[in-house]
Amino acid sequence: MELRFIRGGVCAVDGVLAAGCREGKYGVGLIINRGSTAAAVFTSNRVRAEPVKLTERVIADGSISAIVANSGNANCFTGREGMDDARRMARKVAESLSMDESEVAVASTGVIGRRMPIDKIEFLIQSAAAQLENSEAASGALAEAIMTTDTFPKEVAVEFELETGEKARIGAVAKGSGMIAPNMATMLSFITTDVDASSSELTEALRVAVDESFNMLIVDGDESTNDMVIISSTRTSGRIDSNFREALVAVCRELARMMARDGEGVTKSFQVDVVNAGTHEDAKMAARAIAGSSLVKTAIFGADPNWGRIVAAAGYSGAEFDPEEISVTLESDSESVVIVDHGDILAFEGTEELETAERVMTSKEIRIIVDLAAGDESATAYGCDLTYDYVRINAEYTT
């Protein structure tokens, strides 16, 4: 199947309206997709933000008309008052756009454990509601409004053909920079499509896509309380099929790559491809362990081709393999070098392999390929380096 990347973000889908407003550190984004079929995946953290709890109930019937998301305050660990604030956000959207508040999903991101500045958020909701439109600019404003420590907005849109030959589209925005661990990542993502699918069909497709993308993304290993991915459909194109599912995975993976490139304090991002594993689960465990290793992350930061750390992470991941058969390759856009070949170390001091590996490790984007020689399954994880700036950003987060 051929994917064509297009512009427009969530508004690449006809009929979807978006808007975004900011005032200082606070922002509000809106997506309007009236009467759409919808599905969602939420954080598995036992401490769950009030908007997560509310949106789980809103989306339980498989339909929504609007999403409101704010940045600057997570509205988490805020008790009954926090739930009241989440409901006020939904109510303000409903009043501004003549819909029932039970159709409004709510999402929040920012500082945990602080009361929502609800008057300011309501003002921003009203401002955003007056700017709604179906345009590339509107989706861009939404993507910028929901940013926290992100350094750039994250949007993807694709057009593709279903098996019937009918054209279909998927558009998406996301935010995410820190507090990102494999059980999603602080990330919010809102996806729109025109494919004809029931809520249960969207749920099944979304869970697979999240598992192959956001659940394979690791910035710092901290799992957020507010993670949320929502997909909604206008159902104006052809029936859901394998082409749609493949396209959805591709969209989510592209957003995951963007978040890896935008990790807090990041100077480099990297991708871990584990190949020839005995099972898909083994491949996933090894890829996640390597991408999540603090020692691998600091080696990436220091441009150190430390194969020992890579192999050690694979070893404690739980994946089954013979250490004497493992191979490790490092790649940049311009070079590739095998540093471990079926258990034999090639990149000793003074070798051409080590010189090449050291050059590769200075690249902004690096690919680590680990061949377990145990089967034919594979998986990919995404990560970024761990830097001095990461510590600074998070040490000063509330001060």
Coordinates of C-alpha atoms in Angstrom, one line a residue:
M1 CA 0.0 0.0 0.0
E2 CA 1.3 3.5 -0.9
L3 CA 1.0 6.2 1.7
R4 CA 1.0 9.8 0.6
F5 CA 2.0 12.3 3.3
I6 CA -0.1 15.5 3.0
R7 CA -0.6 18.7 4.9
G8 CA -3.4 19.7 7.2
G9 CA -3.0 17.7 10.4
V10 CA -6.4 16.8 11.9
C11 CA -8.1 19.1 9.4
A12 CA -6.9 17.0 6.4
V13 CA -10.2 15.2 7.0
D14 CA -13.1 17.1 5.5
G15 CA -15.6 18.3 8.1
V16 CA -13.2 18.4 11.0
L17 CA -12.8 21.8 12.7
A18 CA -9.9 22.9 14.9
A19 CA -8.6 25.9 16.8
G20 CA -5.9 26.8 19.3
C21 CA -5.2 29.7 21.6
R22 CA -2.4 30.5 24.1
E23 CA -1.9 33.0 26.9
G24 CA 1.5 32.7 28.6
K25 CA 2.2 29.1 29.6
Y26 CA -1.5 28.1 29.2
G27 CA -3.1 26.9 26.0
V28 CA -6.3 25.4 24.8
G29 CA -7.0 23.4 21.7
L30 CA -10.3 22.3 20.2
I31 CA -11.3 19.6 17.7
I32 CA -14.9 19.5 16.6
N33 CA -16.1 16.3 14.8
R34 CA -19.8 16.2 15.6
G35 CA -21.4 12.8 16.1
S36 CA -18.2 11.0 15.2
T37 CA -17.5 7.4 16.0
A38 CA -14.6 7.3 18.4
A39 CA -12.2 5.2 20.5
A40 CA -9.4 5.9 22.9
V41 CA -6.5 4.5 24.8
F42 CA -5.5 5.9 28.2
T43 CA -2.6 5.8 30.6
S44 CA -2.2 2.6 32.8
N45 CA -0.8 4.7 35.7
R46 CA -2.9 4.1 38.8
V47 CA -2.8 7.8 39.5
R48 CA -5.0 9.1 36.8
A49 CA -5.8 12.7 36.0
E50 CA -9.4 13.9 36.3
P51 CA -9.8 14.5 32.6
V52 CA -8.8 10.9 31.9
K53 CA -11.5 9.7 34.3
L54 CA -14.1 12.0 32.7
T55 CA -13.2 11.2 29.1
E56 CA -13.3 7.4 29.8
R57 CA -17.0 7.9 30.7
V58 CA -17.7 10.3 27.8
I59 CA -16.3 7.9 25.1
A60 CA -17.8 4.8 26.6
D61 CA -20.7 4.9 24.1
G62 CA -18.3 5.1 21.2
S63 CA -19.2 8.6 20.1
I64 CA -18.0 12.1 20.7
S65 CA -18.5 15.5 19.1
A66 CA -15.6 17.5 20.5
I67 CA -12.2 17.3 22.2
V68 CA -10.9 20.1 24.4
A69 CA -7.3 20.0 25.6
N70 CA -5.4 22.4 27.7
S71 CA -1.7 22.8 28.4
G72 CA 0.1 24.2 31.5
N73 CA -1.8 22.3 34.1
A74 CA -2.4 18.5 34.3
N75 CA -5.5 18.7 36.6
C76 CA -4.2 15.6 38.2
F77 CA -4.2 14.7 41.9
T78 CA -6.7 17.5 42.4
G79 CA -9.6 15.6 43.9
R80 CA -13.2 16.5 43.6
E81 CA -12.4 20.1 42.7
G82 CA -10.3 18.8 39.8
M83 CA -13.2 16.8 38.4
D84 CA -15.4 19.9 38.8
D85 CA -12.9 21.8 36.7
A86 CA -12.8 19.1 34.0
R87 CA -16.6 19.2 33.8
R88 CA -16.5 23.0 33.6
M89 CA -14.2 22.7 30.6
A90 CA -16.6 20.3 28.9
R91 CA -19.6 22.5 29.8
K92 CA -17.9 25.7 28.4
V93 CA -17.3 23.9 25.1
A94 CA -20.9 22.6 25.0
E95 CA -22.4 26.1 25.7
S96 CA -20.1 27.7 23.1
L97 CA -21.0 25.3 20.4
S98 CA -24.6 24.2 21.2
M99 CA -23.9 20.5 22.0
D100 CA -24.3 18.3 25.1
E101 CA -21.4 18.3 27.5
S102 CA -21.6 14.5 27.6
E103 CA -20.3 14.6 24.0
V104 CA -17.1 16.5 24.9
A105 CA -13.8 14.7 25.7
V106 CA -11.4 16.6 27.9
A107 CA -7.6 16.3 28.1
S108 CA -5.0 18.2 30.1
T109 CA -1.2 18.3 30.3
G110 CA 1.2 20.2 32.5
V111 CA 2.1 20.4 36.2
I112 CA 0.6 17.6 38.4
G113 CA -1.0 18.4 41.8
R114 CA -1.9 22.1 41.1
R115 CA -5.4 23.5 40.8
M116 CA -6.5 24.4 37.3
P117 CA -6.7 28.2 36.6
I118 CA -10.2 27.5 35.4
D119 CA -11.3 31.0 34.7
K120 CA -8.3 31.5 32.4
I121 CA -9.0 28.1 30.7
E122 CA -12.6 29.0 30.1
F123 CA -11.6 32.3 28.5
L124 CA -9.3 30.5 26.2
I125 CA -12.0 27.9 25.3
Q126 CA -14.3 30.7 24.4
S127 CA -11.6 32.4 22.3
A128 CA -10.7 29.1 20.5
A129 CA -14.4 28.4 19.8
A130 CA -14.6 31.6 17.9
Q131 CA -11.7 30.7 15.6
L132 CA -12.8 27.1 14.6
E133 CA -12.2 26.2 10.9
N134 CA -11.2 23.3 8.7
S135 CA -7.7 24.4 7.6
E136 CA -4.0 23.7 7.9
A137 CA -3.5 26.8 10.0
A138 CA -6.2 25.8 12.4
S139 CA -4.7 22.3 13.0
G140 CA -1.3 24.0 13.4
A141 CA -2.7 26.4 16.0
L142 CA -4.2 23.4 17.9
A143 CA -0.8 21.6 17.8
E144 CA 1.0 24.6 19.2
A145 CA -1.7 25.3 21.9
I146 CA -1.2 21.9 23.6
M147 CA 2.6 22.1 23.8
T148 CA 4.3 22.2 27.2
T149 CA 8.1 21.6 27.1
D150 CA 7.8 20.6 23.4
T151 CA 10.1 22.6 21.1
F152 CA 8.0 22.1 18.0
P153 CA 4.4 21.2 17.1
K154 CA 3.8 17.6 15.9
E155 CA 1.3 16.9 13.1
V156 CA 1.0 14.1 10.5
A157 CA -1.6 13.5 7.7
V158 CA -1.7 10.8 5.1
E159 CA -3.9 9.9 2.1
F160 CA -4.1 6.3 0.9
E161 CA -6.4 3.9 -0.9
L162 CA -8.5 1.3 0.8
E163 CA -8.7 -2.2 -0.7
T164 CA -11.8 -1.1 -2.7
G165 CA -9.8 1.7 -4.3
E166 CA -11.6 4.4 -2.4
K167 CA -9.4 7.2 -1.0
A168 CA -9.2 7.6 2.7
R169 CA -7.4 10.0 5.0
I170 CA -5.9 10.0 8.5
G171 CA -4.8 13.3 10.3
A172 CA -3.2 13.6 13.7
V173 CA -1.6 16.0 16.2
A174 CA 0.4 15.1 19.3
K175 CA 2.3 16.6 22.1
G176 CA 5.1 14.9 24.0
S177 CA 8.6 15.7 25.2
G178 CA 9.2 14.3 28.7
M179 CA 7.7 11.9 31.2
I180 CA 7.5 9.4 28.4
A181 CA 7.7 5.6 29.1
P182 CA 6.5 2.6 27.2
N183 CA 2.9 2.5 28.5
M184 CA 2.2 5.4 26.2
A185 CA 4.1 8.2 26.7
T186 CA 3.3 12.8 28.8
M187 CA 1.7 12.5 25.6
L188 CA -1.6 13.5 24.1
S189 CA -2.5 12.5 20.6
F190 CA -5.7 13.2 18.7
I191 CA -6.4 11.4 15.4
T192 CA -9.1 12.0 12.8
T193 CA -10.1 9.8 9.9
D194 CA -13.0 9.4 7.4
V195 CA -12.9 5.6 7.3
D196 CA -16.2 3.9 7.9
A197 CA -15.7 1.9 11.2
S198 CA -17.5 1.1 14.4
S199 CA -16.1 2.1 17.7
S200 CA -15.1 -1.4 18.5
E201 CA -13.2 -1.7 15.1
L202 CA -11.5 1.6 15.8
T203 CA -10.6 0.4 19.3
E204 CA -9.0 -2.7 18.0
A205 CA -7.0 -0.8 15.3
L206 CA -5.9 1.9 17.7
R207 CA -4.7 -0.6 20.3
V208 CA -2.5 -2.3 17.8
A209 CA -1.1 1.0 16.5
V210 CA -0.4 2.4 20.0
D211 CA 1.4 -0.9 20.9
E212 CA 3.6 -0.6 17.9
S213 CA 4.4 3.1 18.3
F214 CA 3.7 5.1 21.4
N215 CA 4.3 2.0 23.6
M216 CA 7.7 1.6 22.0
L217 CA 8.8 5.2 22.8
I218 CA 11.0 6.0 25.8
V219 CA 12.3 9.4 26.7
D220 CA 12.9 9.1 30.4
G221 CA 11.0 6.0 31.7
D222 CA 8.5 8.0 33.7
E223 CA 4.9 7.1 32.8
S224 CA 2.5 10.1 32.8
T225 CA -0.8 10.3 34.6
N226 CA -2.5 12.1 31.7
D227 CA -1.7 10.0 28.6
M228 CA -4.5 9.8 26.1
V229 CA -4.9 8.9 22.4
I230 CA -8.3 9.5 20.8
I231 CA -9.4 8.6 17.3
S232 CA -12.6 9.9 15.8
S233 CA -14.1 9.2 12.4
T234 CA -16.6 11.1 10.1
R235 CA -17.4 7.7 8.5
T236 CA -17.6 9.4 5.1
S237 CA -15.2 7.1 3.2
G238 CA -15.0 3.3 2.6
R239 CA -15.0 0.5 5.1
I240 CA -12.1 -0.1 7.5
D241 CA -9.7 -2.7 6.2
S242 CA -6.0 -3.8 6.5
N243 CA -4.8 -0.8 4.5
F244 CA -6.3 1.6 7.1
R245 CA -4.8 -0.4 9.9
E246 CA -1.4 -0.2 8.3
A247 CA -1.7 3.5 7.6
L248 CA -2.8 4.1 11.3
V249 CA 0.4 2.3 12.5
A250 CA 2.5 4.5 10.2
V251 CA 0.9 7.7 11.4
C252 CA 1.5 6.8 15.1
R253 CA 5.0 5.7 14.4
E254 CA 5.8 9.0 12.7
L255 CA 4.4 10.9 15.8
A256 CA 6.5 8.7 18.1
R257 CA 9.6 9.5 16.0
M258 CA 8.8 13.2 16.4
M259 CA 8.5 12.9 20.1
A260 CA 11.8 11.1 20.3
R261 CA 13.5 13.9 18.4
D262 CA 11.9 16.4 20.8
G263 CA 12.7 14.7 24.1
E264 CA 13.4 17.1 26.9
G265 CA 17.0 18.4 26.6
V266 CA 17.6 16.1 23.6
T267 CA 20.6 16.5 21.3
K268 CA 20.1 13.2 19.4
S269 CA 17.4 10.6 18.8
F270 CA 17.8 7.0 18.0
Q271 CA 15.8 4.0 16.8
V272 CA 16.4 0.4 17.9
D273 CA 15.5 -2.3 15.5
V274 CA 15.6 -5.8 17.0
V275 CA 15.5 -8.4 14.2
N276 CA 15.5 -12.2 14.0
A277 CA 14.0 -12.7 17.5
G278 CA 12.3 -15.9 18.5
T279 CA 9.0 -14.2 19.2
H280 CA 7.5 -10.8 18.6
E281 CA 7.3 -10.3 22.4
D282 CA 11.0 -11.1 22.7
A283 CA 11.8 -8.5 20.0
K284 CA 9.7 -5.9 21.7
M285 CA 11.2 -6.6 25.1
A286 CA 14.8 -6.3 23.8
A287 CA 14.1 -3.2 21.8
R288 CA 12.4 -1.4 24.7
A289 CA 15.1 -2.4 27.1
I290 CA 17.8 -0.9 24.9
A291 CA 15.9 2.3 24.1
G292 CA 15.1 2.7 27.8
S293 CA 18.6 2.1 29.2
S294 CA 20.0 5.1 30.9
L295 CA 23.5 3.8 30.1
V296 CA 22.7 3.5 26.4
K297 CA 21.1 7.0 26.4
T298 CA 24.1 8.6 28.1
A299 CA 26.4 6.7 25.6
I300 CA 24.4 8.2 22.8
F301 CA 24.8 11.7 24.3
G302 CA 28.6 11.1 24.7
A303 CA 29.0 9.7 21.1
D304 CA 30.3 6.5 22.7
P305 CA 29.7 3.3 20.6
N306 CA 29.4 1.2 23.8
W307 CA 28.2 -2.1 22.5
G308 CA 28.6 -3.6 25.9
R309 CA 25.7 -1.5 27.2
I310 CA 23.5 -2.4 24.2
V311 CA 24.2 -6.1 24.6
A312 CA 23.7 -5.9 28.4
A313 CA 20.3 -4.3 28.0
A314 CA 19.2 -7.0 25.6
G315 CA 20.4 -9.5 28.1
Y316 CA 18.3 -8.3 31.0
S317 CA 15.2 -7.6 28.8
G318 CA 13.8 -11.1 29.2
A319 CA 14.2 -12.0 25.6
E320 CA 15.6 -15.5 24.8
F321 CA 18.7 -15.6 22.7
D322 CA 22.3 -17.0 22.6
P323 CA 24.8 -14.2 23.6
E324 CA 27.4 -15.9 21.3
E325 CA 25.1 -15.3 18.3
I326 CA 24.1 -11.7 18.8
S327 CA 25.1 -9.0 16.3
V328 CA 25.0 -5.2 16.6
T329 CA 25.1 -2.7 13.8
L330 CA 25.2 1.1 14.1
E331 CA 23.9 3.3 11.3
S332 CA 23.5 7.0 10.4
D333 CA 22.1 8.5 7.2
S334 CA 25.5 8.1 5.5
E335 CA 27.3 5.2 7.2
S336 CA 26.7 1.7 8.6
V337 CA 29.1 -0.5 10.6
V338 CA 28.9 -3.9 12.2
I339 CA 30.5 -3.7 15.6
V340 CA 29.5 -7.1 17.0
D341 CA 29.2 -10.0 14.6
H342 CA 27.7 -13.2 16.0
G343 CA 29.2 -12.6 19.4
D344 CA 32.6 -11.5 18.0
I345 CA 33.6 -7.9 18.8
L346 CA 34.9 -6.1 15.7
A347 CA 35.3 -2.5 16.9
F348 CA 38.5 -2.8 19.0
E349 CA 40.8 0.1 19.6
G350 CA 42.5 1.1 16.4
T351 CA 40.2 -0.7 14.0
E352 CA 38.4 0.9 11.1
E353 CA 35.1 -0.4 12.6
L354 CA 35.6 1.7 15.7
E355 CA 36.5 4.8 13.8
T356 CA 33.3 4.5 11.7
A357 CA 31.2 3.7 14.8
E358 CA 32.5 6.9 16.5
R359 CA 31.5 8.9 13.5
V360 CA 28.1 7.4 13.4
M361 CA 27.5 8.2 17.1
T362 CA 28.0 11.9 16.4
S363 CA 25.0 11.9 14.1
K364 CA 21.7 13.6 15.2
E365 CA 19.7 10.5 14.3
I366 CA 21.1 7.0 14.9
R367 CA 19.8 3.5 14.2
I368 CA 20.9 0.6 16.4
I369 CA 20.2 -2.8 14.8
V370 CA 20.4 -5.8 17.1
D371 CA 20.2 -9.3 15.4
L372 CA 19.3 -11.9 18.0
A373 CA 19.7 -14.8 15.5
A374 CA 16.9 -16.7 17.3
G375 CA 14.0 -16.6 14.8
D376 CA 12.4 -14.2 12.3
E377 CA 10.4 -11.7 14.4
S378 CA 11.2 -8.0 14.7
A379 CA 10.3 -4.9 16.6
T380 CA 11.3 -1.2 16.7
A381 CA 11.6 1.2 19.7
Y382 CA 12.3 4.9 19.7
G383 CA 14.5 6.9 22.2
C384 CA 16.7 9.9 22.7
D385 CA 19.8 10.7 24.6
L386 CA 19.9 11.7 28.3
T387 CA 21.5 15.1 28.8
Y388 CA 22.5 17.7 31.3
D389 CA 19.6 19.8 30.0
Y390 CA 17.1 17.1 30.8
V391 CA 18.1 17.4 34.5
R392 CA 17.9 21.2 34.4
I393 CA 14.5 21.3 32.7
N394 CA 12.9 18.9 35.2
A395 CA 14.7 20.3 38.2
E396 CA 13.2 23.7 37.4
Y397 CA 9.8 22.4 36.2
T398 CA 7.6 24.1 38.8
T399 CA 10.0 26.8 40.0

